[in-house]
Short mmCIF file of C-alpha atoms in Angstrom, two decimals:
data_model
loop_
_atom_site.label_atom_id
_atom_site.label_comp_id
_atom_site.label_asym_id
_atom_site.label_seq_id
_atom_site.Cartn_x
_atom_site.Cartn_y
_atom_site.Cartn_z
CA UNK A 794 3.43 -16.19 10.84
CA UNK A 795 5.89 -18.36 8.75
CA UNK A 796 4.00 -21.71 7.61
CA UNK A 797 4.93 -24.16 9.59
CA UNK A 798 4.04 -27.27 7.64
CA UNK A 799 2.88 -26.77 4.88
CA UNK A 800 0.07 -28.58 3.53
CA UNK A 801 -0.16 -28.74 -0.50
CA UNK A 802 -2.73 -30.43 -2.23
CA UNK A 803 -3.12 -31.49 -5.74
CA UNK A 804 -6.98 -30.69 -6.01
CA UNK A 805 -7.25 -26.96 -7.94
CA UNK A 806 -7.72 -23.67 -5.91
CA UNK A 807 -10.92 -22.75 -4.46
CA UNK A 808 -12.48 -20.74 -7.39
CA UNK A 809 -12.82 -17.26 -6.56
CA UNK A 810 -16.28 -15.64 -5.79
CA UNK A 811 -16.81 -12.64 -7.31
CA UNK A 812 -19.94 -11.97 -5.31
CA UNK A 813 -18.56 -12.49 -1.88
CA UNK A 814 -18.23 -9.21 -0.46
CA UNK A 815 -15.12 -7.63 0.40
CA UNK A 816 -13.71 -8.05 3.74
CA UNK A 817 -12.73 -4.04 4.65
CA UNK A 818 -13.54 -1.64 1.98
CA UNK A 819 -10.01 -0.57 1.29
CA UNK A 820 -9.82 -3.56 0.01
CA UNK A 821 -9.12 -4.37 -3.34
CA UNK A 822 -10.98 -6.84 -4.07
CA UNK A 823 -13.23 -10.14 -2.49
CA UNK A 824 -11.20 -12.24 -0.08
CA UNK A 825 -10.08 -15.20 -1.04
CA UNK A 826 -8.98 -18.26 0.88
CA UNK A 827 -5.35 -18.77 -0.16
CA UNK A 828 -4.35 -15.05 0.62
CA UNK A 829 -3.61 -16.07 4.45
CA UNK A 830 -0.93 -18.47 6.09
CA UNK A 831 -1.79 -22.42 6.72
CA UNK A 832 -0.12 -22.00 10.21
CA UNK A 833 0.52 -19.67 12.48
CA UNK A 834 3.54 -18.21 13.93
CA UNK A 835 6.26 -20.20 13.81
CA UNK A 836 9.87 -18.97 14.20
CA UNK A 837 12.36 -19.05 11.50
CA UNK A 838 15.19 -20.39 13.08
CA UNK A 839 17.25 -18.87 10.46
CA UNK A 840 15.97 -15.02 10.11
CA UNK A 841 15.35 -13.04 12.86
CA UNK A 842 11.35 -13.01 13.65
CA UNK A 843 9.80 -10.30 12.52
CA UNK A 844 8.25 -7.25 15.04
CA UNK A 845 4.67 -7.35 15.70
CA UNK A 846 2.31 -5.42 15.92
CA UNK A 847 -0.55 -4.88 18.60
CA UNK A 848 -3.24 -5.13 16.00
CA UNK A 849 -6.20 -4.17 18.02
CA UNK A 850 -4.68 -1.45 19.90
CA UNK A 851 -3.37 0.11 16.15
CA UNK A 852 -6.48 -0.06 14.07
CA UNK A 853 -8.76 1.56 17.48
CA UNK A 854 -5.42 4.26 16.53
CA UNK A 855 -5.80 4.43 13.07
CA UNK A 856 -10.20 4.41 12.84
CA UNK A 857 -9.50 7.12 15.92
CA UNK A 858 -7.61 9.33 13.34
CA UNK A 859 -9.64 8.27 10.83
CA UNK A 860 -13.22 9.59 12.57
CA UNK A 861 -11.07 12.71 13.46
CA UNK A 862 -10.51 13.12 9.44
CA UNK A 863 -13.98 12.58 8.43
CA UNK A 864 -15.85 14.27 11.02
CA UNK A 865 -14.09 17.22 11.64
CA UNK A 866 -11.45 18.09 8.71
CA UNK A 867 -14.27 17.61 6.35
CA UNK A 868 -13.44 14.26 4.71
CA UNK A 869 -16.56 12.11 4.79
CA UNK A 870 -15.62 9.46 3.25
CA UNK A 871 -13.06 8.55 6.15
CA UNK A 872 -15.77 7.76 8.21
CA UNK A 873 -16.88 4.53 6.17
CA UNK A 874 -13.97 2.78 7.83
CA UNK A 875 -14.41 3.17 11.33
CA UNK A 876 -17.74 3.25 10.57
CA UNK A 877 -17.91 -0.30 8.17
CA UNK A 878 -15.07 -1.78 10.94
CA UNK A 879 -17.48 -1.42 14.22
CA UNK A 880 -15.48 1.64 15.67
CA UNK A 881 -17.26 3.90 15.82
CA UNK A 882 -19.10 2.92 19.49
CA UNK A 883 -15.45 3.03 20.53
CA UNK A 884 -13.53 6.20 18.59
CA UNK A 885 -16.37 8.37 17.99
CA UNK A 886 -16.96 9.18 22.00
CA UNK A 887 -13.05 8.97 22.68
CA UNK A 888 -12.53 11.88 20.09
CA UNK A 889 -15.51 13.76 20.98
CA UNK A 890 -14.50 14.02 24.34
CA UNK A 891 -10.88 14.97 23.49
CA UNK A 892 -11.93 17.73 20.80
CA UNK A 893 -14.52 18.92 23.76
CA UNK A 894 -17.84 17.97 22.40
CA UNK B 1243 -16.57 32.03 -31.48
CA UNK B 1244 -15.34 29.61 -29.56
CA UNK B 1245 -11.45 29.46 -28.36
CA UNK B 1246 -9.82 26.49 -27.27
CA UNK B 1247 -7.33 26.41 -24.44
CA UNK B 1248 -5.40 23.27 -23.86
CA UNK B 1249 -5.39 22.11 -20.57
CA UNK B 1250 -2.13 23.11 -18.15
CA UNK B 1251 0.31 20.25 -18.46
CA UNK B 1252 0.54 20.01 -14.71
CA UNK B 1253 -3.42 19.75 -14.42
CA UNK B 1254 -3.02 16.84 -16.56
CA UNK B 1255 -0.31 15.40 -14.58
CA UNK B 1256 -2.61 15.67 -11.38
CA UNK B 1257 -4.95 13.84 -13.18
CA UNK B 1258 -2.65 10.70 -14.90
CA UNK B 1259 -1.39 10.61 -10.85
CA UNK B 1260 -4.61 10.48 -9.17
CA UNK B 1261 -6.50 7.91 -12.09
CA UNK B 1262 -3.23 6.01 -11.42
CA UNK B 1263 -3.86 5.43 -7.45
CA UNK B 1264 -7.42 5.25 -8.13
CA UNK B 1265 -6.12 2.08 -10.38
CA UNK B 1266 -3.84 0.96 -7.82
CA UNK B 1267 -6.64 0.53 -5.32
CA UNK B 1268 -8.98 -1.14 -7.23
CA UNK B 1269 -6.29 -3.62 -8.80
CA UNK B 1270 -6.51 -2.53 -12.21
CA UNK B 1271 -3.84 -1.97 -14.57
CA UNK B 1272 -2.13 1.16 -14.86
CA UNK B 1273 -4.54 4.07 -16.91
CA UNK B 1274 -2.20 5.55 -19.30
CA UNK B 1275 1.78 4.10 -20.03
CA UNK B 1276 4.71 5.13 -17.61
CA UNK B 1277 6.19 6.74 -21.03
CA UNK B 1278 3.32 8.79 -21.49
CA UNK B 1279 4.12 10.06 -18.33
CA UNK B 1280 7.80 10.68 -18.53
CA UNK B 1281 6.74 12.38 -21.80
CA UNK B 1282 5.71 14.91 -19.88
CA UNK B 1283 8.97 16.10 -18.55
CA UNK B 1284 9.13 18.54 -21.64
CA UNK B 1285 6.24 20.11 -20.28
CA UNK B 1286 6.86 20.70 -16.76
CA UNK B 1287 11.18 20.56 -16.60
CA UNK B 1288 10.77 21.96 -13.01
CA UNK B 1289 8.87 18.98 -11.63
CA UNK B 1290 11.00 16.47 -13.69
CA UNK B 1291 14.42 16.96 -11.87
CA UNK B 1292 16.83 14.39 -10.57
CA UNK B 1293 16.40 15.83 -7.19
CA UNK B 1294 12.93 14.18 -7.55
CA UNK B 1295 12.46 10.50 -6.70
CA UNK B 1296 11.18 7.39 -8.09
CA UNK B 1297 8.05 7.28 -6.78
CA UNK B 1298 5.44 7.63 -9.65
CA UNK B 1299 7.34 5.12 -11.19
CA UNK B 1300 7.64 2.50 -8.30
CA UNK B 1301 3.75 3.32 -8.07
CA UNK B 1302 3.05 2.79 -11.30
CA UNK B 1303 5.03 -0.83 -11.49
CA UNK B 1304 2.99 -1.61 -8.15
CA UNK B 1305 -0.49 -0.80 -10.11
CA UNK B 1306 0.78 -3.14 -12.74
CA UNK B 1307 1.41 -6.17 -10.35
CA UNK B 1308 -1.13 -5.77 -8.13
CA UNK B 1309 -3.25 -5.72 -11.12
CA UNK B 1310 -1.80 -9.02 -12.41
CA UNK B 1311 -1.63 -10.84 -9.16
CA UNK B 1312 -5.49 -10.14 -8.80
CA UNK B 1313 -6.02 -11.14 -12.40
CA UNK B 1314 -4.28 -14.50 -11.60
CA UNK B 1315 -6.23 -15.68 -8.41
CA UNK B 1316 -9.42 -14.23 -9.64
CA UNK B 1317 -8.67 -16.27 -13.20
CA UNK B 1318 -10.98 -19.40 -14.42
CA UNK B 1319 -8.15 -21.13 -14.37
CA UNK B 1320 -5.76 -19.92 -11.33
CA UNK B 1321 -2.25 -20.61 -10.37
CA UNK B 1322 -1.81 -24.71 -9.82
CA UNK B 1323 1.68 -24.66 -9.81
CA UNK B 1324 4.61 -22.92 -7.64
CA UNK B 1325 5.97 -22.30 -11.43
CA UNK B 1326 2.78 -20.51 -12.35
CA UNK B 1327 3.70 -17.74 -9.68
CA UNK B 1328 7.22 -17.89 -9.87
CA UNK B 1329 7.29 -14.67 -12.41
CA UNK B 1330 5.20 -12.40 -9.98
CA UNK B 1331 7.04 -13.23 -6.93
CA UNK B 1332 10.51 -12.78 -9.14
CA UNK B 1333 9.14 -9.49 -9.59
CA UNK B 1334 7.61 -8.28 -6.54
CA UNK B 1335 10.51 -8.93 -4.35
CA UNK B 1336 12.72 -7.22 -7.54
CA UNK B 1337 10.37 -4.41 -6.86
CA UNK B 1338 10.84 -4.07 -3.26
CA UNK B 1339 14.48 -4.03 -3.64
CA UNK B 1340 14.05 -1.00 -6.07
CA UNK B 1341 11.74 0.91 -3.22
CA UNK B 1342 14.54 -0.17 -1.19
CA UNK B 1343 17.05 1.69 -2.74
CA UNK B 1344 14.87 4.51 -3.73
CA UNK B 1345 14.72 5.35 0.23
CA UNK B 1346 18.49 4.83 0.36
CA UNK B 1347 19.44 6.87 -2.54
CA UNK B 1348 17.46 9.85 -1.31
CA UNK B 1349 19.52 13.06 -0.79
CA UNK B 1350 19.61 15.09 2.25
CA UNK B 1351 16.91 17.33 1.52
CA UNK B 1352 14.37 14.10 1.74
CA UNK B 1353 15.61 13.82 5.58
CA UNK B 1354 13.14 13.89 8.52
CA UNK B 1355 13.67 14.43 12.16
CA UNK B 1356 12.99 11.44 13.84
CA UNK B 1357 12.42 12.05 17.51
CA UNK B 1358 11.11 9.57 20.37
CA UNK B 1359 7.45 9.55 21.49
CA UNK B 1360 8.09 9.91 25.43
CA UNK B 1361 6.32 12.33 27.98
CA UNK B 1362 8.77 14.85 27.21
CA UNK B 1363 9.10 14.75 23.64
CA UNK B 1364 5.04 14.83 23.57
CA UNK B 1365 4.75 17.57 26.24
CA UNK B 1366 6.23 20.11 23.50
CA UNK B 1367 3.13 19.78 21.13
CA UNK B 1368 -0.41 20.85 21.18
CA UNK B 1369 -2.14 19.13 23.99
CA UNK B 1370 -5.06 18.17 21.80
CA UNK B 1371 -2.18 16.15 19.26
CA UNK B 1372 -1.05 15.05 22.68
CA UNK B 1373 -3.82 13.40 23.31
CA UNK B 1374 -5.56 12.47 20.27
CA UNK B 1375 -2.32 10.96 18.22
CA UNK B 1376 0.85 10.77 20.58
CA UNK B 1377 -0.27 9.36 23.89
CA UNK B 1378 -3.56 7.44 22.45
CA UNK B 1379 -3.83 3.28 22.58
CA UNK B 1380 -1.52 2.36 19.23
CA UNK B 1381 0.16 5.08 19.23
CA UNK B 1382 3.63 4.44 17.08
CA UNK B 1383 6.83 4.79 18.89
CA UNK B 1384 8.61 7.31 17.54
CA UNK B 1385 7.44 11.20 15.69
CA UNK B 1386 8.60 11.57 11.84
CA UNK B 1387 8.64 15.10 11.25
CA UNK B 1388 9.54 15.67 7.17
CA UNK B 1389 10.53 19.05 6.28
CA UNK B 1390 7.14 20.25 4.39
CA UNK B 1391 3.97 18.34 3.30
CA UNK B 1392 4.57 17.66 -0.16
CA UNK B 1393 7.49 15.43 1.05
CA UNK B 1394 5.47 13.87 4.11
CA UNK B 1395 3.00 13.33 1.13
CA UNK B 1396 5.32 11.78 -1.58
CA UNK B 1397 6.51 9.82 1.36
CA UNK B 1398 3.48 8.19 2.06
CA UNK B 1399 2.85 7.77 -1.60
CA UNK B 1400 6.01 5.83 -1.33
CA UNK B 1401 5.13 3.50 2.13
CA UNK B 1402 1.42 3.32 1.25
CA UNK B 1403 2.08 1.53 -2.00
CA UNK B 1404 4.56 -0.24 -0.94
CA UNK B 1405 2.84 -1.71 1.78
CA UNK B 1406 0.46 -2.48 -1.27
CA UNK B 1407 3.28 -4.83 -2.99
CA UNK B 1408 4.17 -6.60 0.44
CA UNK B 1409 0.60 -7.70 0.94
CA UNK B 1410 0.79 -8.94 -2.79
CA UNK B 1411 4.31 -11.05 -1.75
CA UNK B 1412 2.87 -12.20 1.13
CA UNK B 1413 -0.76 -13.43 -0.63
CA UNK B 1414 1.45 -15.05 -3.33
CA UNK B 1415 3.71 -16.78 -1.35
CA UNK B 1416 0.56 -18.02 0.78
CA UNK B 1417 -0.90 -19.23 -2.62
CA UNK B 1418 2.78 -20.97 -3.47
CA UNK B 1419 2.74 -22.98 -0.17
CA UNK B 1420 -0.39 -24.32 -0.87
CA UNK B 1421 1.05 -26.03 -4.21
CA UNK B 1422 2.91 -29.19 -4.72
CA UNK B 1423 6.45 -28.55 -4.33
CA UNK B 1424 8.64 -28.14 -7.20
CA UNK B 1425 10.81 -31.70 -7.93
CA UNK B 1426 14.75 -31.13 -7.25
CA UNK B 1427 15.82 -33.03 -10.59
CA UNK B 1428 15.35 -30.35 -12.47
CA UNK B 1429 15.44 -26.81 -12.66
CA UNK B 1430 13.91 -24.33 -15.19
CA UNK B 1431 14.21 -21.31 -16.67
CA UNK B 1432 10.64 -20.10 -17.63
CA UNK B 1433 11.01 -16.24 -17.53
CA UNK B 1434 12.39 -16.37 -20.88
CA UNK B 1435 9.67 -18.08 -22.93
CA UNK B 1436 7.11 -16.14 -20.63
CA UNK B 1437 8.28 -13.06 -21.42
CA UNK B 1438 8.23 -13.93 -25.24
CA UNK B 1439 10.87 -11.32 -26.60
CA UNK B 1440 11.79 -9.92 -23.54
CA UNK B 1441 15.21 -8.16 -24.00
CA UNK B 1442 18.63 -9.56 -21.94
CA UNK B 1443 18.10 -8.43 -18.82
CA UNK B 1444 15.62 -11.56 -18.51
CA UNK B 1445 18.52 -13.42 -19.06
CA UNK B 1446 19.51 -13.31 -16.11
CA UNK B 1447 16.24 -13.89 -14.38
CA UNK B 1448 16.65 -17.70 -13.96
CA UNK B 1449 15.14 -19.68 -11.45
CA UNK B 1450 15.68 -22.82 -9.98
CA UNK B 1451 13.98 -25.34 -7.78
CA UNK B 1452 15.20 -24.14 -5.12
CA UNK B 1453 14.32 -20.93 -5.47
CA UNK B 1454 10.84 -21.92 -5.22
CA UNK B 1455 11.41 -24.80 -1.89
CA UNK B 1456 9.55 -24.51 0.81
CA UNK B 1457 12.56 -23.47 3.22
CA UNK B 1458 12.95 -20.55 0.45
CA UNK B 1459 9.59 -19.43 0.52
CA UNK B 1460 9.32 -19.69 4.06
CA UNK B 1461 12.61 -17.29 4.56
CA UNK B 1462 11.13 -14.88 2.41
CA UNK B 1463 7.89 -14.58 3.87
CA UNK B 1464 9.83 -13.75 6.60
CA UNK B 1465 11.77 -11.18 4.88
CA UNK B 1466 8.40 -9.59 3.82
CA UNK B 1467 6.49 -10.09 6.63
CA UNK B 1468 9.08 -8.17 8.82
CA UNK B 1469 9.35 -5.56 6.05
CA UNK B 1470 5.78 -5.18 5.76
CA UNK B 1471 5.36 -4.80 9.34
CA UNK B 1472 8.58 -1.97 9.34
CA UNK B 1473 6.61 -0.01 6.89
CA UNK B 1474 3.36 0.13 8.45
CA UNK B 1475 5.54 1.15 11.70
CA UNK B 1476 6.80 3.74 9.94
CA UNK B 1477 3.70 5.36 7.90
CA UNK B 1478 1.83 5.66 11.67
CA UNK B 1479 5.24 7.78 12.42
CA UNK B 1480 4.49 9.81 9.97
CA UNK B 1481 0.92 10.53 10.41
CA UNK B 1482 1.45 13.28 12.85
CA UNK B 1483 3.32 15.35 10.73
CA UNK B 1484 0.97 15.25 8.18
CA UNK B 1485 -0.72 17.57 10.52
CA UNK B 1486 1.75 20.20 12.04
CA UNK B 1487 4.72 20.42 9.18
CA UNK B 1488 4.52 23.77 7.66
CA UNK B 1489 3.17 24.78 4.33
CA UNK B 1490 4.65 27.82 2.61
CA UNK B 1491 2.94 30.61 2.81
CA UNK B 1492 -0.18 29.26 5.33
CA UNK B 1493 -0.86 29.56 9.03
CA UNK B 1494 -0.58 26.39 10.90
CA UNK B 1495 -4.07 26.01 11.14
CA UNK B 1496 -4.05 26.20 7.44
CA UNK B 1497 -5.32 23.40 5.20
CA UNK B 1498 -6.69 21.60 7.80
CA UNK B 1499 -8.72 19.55 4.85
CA UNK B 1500 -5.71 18.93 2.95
CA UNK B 1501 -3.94 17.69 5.83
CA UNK B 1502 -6.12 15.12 6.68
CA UNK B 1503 -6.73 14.26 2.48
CA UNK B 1504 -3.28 13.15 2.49
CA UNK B 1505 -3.70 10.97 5.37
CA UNK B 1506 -6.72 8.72 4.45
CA UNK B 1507 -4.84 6.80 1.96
CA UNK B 1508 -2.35 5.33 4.27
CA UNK B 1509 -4.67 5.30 7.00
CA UNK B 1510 -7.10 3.12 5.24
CA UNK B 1511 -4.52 0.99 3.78
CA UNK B 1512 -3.05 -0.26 7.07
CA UNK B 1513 -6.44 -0.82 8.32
CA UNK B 1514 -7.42 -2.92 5.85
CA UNK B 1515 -3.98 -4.82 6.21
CA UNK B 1516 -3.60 -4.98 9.46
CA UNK B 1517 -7.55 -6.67 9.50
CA UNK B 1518 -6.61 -9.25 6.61
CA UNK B 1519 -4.70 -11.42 9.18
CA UNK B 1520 -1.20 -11.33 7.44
CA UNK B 1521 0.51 -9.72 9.71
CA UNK B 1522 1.81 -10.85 13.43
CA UNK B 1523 -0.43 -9.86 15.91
CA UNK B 1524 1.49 -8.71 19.39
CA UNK B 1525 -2.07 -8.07 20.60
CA UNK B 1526 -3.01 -11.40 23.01
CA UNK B 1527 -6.91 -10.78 22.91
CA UNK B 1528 -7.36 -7.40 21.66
CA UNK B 1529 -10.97 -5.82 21.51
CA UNK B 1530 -10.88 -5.99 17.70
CA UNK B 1531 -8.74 -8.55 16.75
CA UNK B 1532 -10.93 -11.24 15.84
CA UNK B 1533 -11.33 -12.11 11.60
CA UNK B 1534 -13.16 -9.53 9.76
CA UNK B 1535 -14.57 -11.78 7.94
CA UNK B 1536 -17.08 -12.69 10.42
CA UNK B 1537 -19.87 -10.95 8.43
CA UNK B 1538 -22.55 -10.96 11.11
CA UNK B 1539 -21.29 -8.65 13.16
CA UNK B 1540 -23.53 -5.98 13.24
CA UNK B 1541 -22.59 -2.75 12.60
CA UNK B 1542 -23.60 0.25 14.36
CA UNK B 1543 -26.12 2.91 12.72
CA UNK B 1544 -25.39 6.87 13.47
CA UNK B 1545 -27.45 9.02 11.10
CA UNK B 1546 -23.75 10.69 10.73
CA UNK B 1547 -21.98 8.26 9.20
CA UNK B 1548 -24.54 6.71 7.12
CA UNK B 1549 -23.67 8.86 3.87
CA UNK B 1550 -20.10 7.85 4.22
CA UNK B 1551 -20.87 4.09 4.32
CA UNK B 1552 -22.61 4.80 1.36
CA UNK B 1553 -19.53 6.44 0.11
CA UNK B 1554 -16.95 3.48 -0.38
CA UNK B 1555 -13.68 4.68 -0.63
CA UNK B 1556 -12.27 2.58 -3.61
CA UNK B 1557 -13.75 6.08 -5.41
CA UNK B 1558 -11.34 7.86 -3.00
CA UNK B 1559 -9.09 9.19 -5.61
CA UNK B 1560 -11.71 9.50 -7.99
CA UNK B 1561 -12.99 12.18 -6.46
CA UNK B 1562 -11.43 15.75 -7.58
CA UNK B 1563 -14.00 17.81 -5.70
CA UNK B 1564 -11.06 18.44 -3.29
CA UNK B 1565 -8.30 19.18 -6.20
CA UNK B 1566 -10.77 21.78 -7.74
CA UNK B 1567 -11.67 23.36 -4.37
CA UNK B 1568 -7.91 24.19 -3.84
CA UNK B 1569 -6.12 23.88 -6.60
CA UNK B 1570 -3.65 25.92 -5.45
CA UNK B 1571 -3.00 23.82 -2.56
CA UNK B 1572 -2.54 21.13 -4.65
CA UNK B 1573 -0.20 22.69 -6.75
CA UNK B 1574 2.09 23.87 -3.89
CA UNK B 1575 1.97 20.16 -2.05
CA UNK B 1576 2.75 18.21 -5.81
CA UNK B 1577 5.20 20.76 -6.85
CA UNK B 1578 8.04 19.00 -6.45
CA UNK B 1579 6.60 15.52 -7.13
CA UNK B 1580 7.34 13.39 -9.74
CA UNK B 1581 10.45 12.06 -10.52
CA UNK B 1582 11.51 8.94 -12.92
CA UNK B 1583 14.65 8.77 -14.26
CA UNK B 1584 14.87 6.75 -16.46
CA UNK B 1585 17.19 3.77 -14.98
CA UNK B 1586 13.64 1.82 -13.05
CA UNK B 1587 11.77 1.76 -16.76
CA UNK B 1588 9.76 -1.23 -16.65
CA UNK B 1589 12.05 -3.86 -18.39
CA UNK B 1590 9.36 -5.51 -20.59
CA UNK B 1591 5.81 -5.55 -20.45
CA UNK B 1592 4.65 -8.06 -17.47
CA UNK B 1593 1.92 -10.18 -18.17
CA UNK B 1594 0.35 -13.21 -16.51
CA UNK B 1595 0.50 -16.49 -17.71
CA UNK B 1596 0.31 -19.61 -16.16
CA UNK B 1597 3.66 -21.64 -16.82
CA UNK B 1598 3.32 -23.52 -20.47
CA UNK B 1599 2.31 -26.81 -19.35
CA UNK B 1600 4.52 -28.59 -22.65
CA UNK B 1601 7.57 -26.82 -21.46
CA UNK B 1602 6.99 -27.65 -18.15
CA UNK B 1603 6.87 -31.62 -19.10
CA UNK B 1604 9.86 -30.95 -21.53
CA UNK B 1605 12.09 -30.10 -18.97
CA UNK B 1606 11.02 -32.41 -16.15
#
């Protein structure tokens, strides 16, 4: 995930866009186009890589938990993730099924 | 007539800690200064003991950065220069080093069992944990199990907003390798005359050019990148315990509400991170991997959900409908919170500017 080449440019940031709407709403605020890498992974031949992590495989973990939370320990608002993410055709039947519904 | 009764110092406390996370998530500055809060120690000795950590303070210095870094790219006129950023970055990774050494100067008590998640290790636990958290798609590698939930819940206080400061290091070092690289002939030290009186322990604070090279950079987005993704590892550990460490004086089944409260923070954090593309995706073509910023997906309607949706979370810690429903609760989980010596106070007031133009000229 280390930039790779990096490509700078002397013309001024992209201005940010108050309006756009946020990307996940634990967000803190609209997205903006500098936050992520120019390149993708690229060793460091110096520093040992970092770890990875199986990104779809943790957040169907994490909304899973999160439906559990909000529909059945009484914190609604936990639902707006997997809920505002598209998980919910995925977690809500898994969980049902598991707490026997 | 009508009698006045001041509010319990603690209730107060509650409150300063839960505006302050509110403020955190919604990247505004701190409510209230850290002093006002350390003021409080006369109040409430018990909470305020050494044996107490860091952690409101570490929070609070987060809330304060992550309020300045959005300030900066949001600004009129944004960062143009690697110089313009090189303050925040100085102290974001000078923060992480301080959460670093928070976790390492933690006494025994603070411990956790730390145990493998295998078929063996899972088959000891409730089969519905079993199968819901430990042998689920995602599921972390190992089981944290800390001694009681008010230090599962400080903990998570601790990884959650740190995880909140990575992000920040990473964004701003994305920003920096977008600008022109800084010219070797010269080096500068701008903390100083940013800082305005800023008392000696700026002094020290020099940069140079190199500092801010692109092989620099790149080694510490490395650095943060692989401590970012440790954390995050390591706050999914301790999910589970959130739900089956004992509470004094409750059944297991006890605070079933509270148990998952203290969860959602984290939870939602590393959802949102782990969506935002910054960190390293071990996932070849996973289900859900693709940008979230493809806003035309379309998003499924249940007539369950539809009041949450409505519901966005930024309000999370706004909302002290739980804290008066169990008060108590509260009390017994926060009782030991709070620490703050006095050795992390915030050297000088951090504010952003971009990097004086004259002065930069001057010393090139």
């Amino acid at each position: 995930m280390t930039p790779k080449s990096v490509r700078t440019s002397s013309s001024p940031p992209p201005a940010f866009d108050s309006t756009a709407k946020k990307g996940h709403v634990f967000d803190s605020s609209p997205w903006h186009p500098y936050n992520l890498p120019i390149d993708a992974d690229v060793p460091d031949p110096g520093i040992k890589g970092p770890r990875s992590i199986d990104i779809g495989a943790r957040r169907e973990w994490l909304n899973s938990l999160l439906y559990y939370i909000g529909a059945d320990l009484g914190i609604k608002k936990a639902l707006a993730i997997p809920y505002m993410e598209g998980y919910m055709p995925i977690v809500k039947p898994r969980v049902d099924e598991i707490l026997g519904r | 007539m009508v009698f006045y009764v001041p509010p319990h110092p603690l209730l107060c406390l509650i409150a300063d800690l839960l505006q302050l996370l509110a403020n955190l998530q919604a990247a505004k500055p701190p409510p209230i200064p850290i002093e006002n809060i350390l003021d409080m120690k006369k109040y409430l000795p018990i909470i305020y003991n050494d044996s107490n950590t860091l952690v409101i303070q570490l929070i609070w210095r987060e809330a304060q950065l992550h309020a300045l870094w959005h300030e900066a790219k949001q600004s009129n006129d944004p960062p143009t220069t690697r110089y313009d950023l090189q303050v925040l970055l100085k102290t974001a990774l000078d923060l992480d080093l301080e959460y670093e050494a928070w976790e390492s100067m933690l006494p025994p008590i603070w411990g956790y069992r730390v145990q493998p998640n295998t078929p063996e290790v899972r088959s000891t636990y409730d089969v519905k944990w079993q199968k819901l958290l430990l042998e689920s798609k995602g599921a972390p590698g190992e089981i944290y199990i800390h001694p009681s939930l008010k230090k599962s819940w400080i903990w998570g206080f601790c990884r959650t907003s740190r995880m909140f400061l990575l992000r920040d290091t990473l964004e701003i070092l994305n920003w920096m390798f977008r600008l022109p690289e800084p010219s070797h002939s010269s080096s500068h030290s701008p903390v100083e005359s940013m800082r305005g009186s800023a008392n000696s322990d700026a002094d020290t604070n020099s940069f140079t050019t190199s500092f801010l090279d692109t092989d620099s950079l790149r080694r510490q987005y490395t650095l943060s990148t692989a401590h970012l993704v440790d954390v995050i590892e390591k706050a999914c550990c301790a999910i589970f315990g959130n739900f089956i460490v004992p509470v004094k004086g409750r059944s297991f089944e006890d605070m079933m509400g509270m148990r998952g409260y203290v969860c959602v923070w984290p939870l939602g954090t590393m959802d949102s991170i782990l969506s935002s593309g910054l960190v390293p995706d071990a996932g070849a073509s996973a289900l859900h991997s693709e940008p979230r910023y493809d806003q035309s997906k379309t998003l499924p309607m249940t007539p369950d959900t539809s009041q949450a949706a409505q519901s966005p979370p930024q309000s999370f810690y706004h909302d002290t409908s739980m804290v008066r429903s169990s008060m108590y609760d509260l009390y017994e989980t926060v009782t030991d919170f709070m620490p703050v010596p006095f050795r992390l106070l915030p050297r000088t007031a951090l504010t952003y500017h971009k990097y004086p133009k004259p002065a930069l000229r001057m010393s090139q």
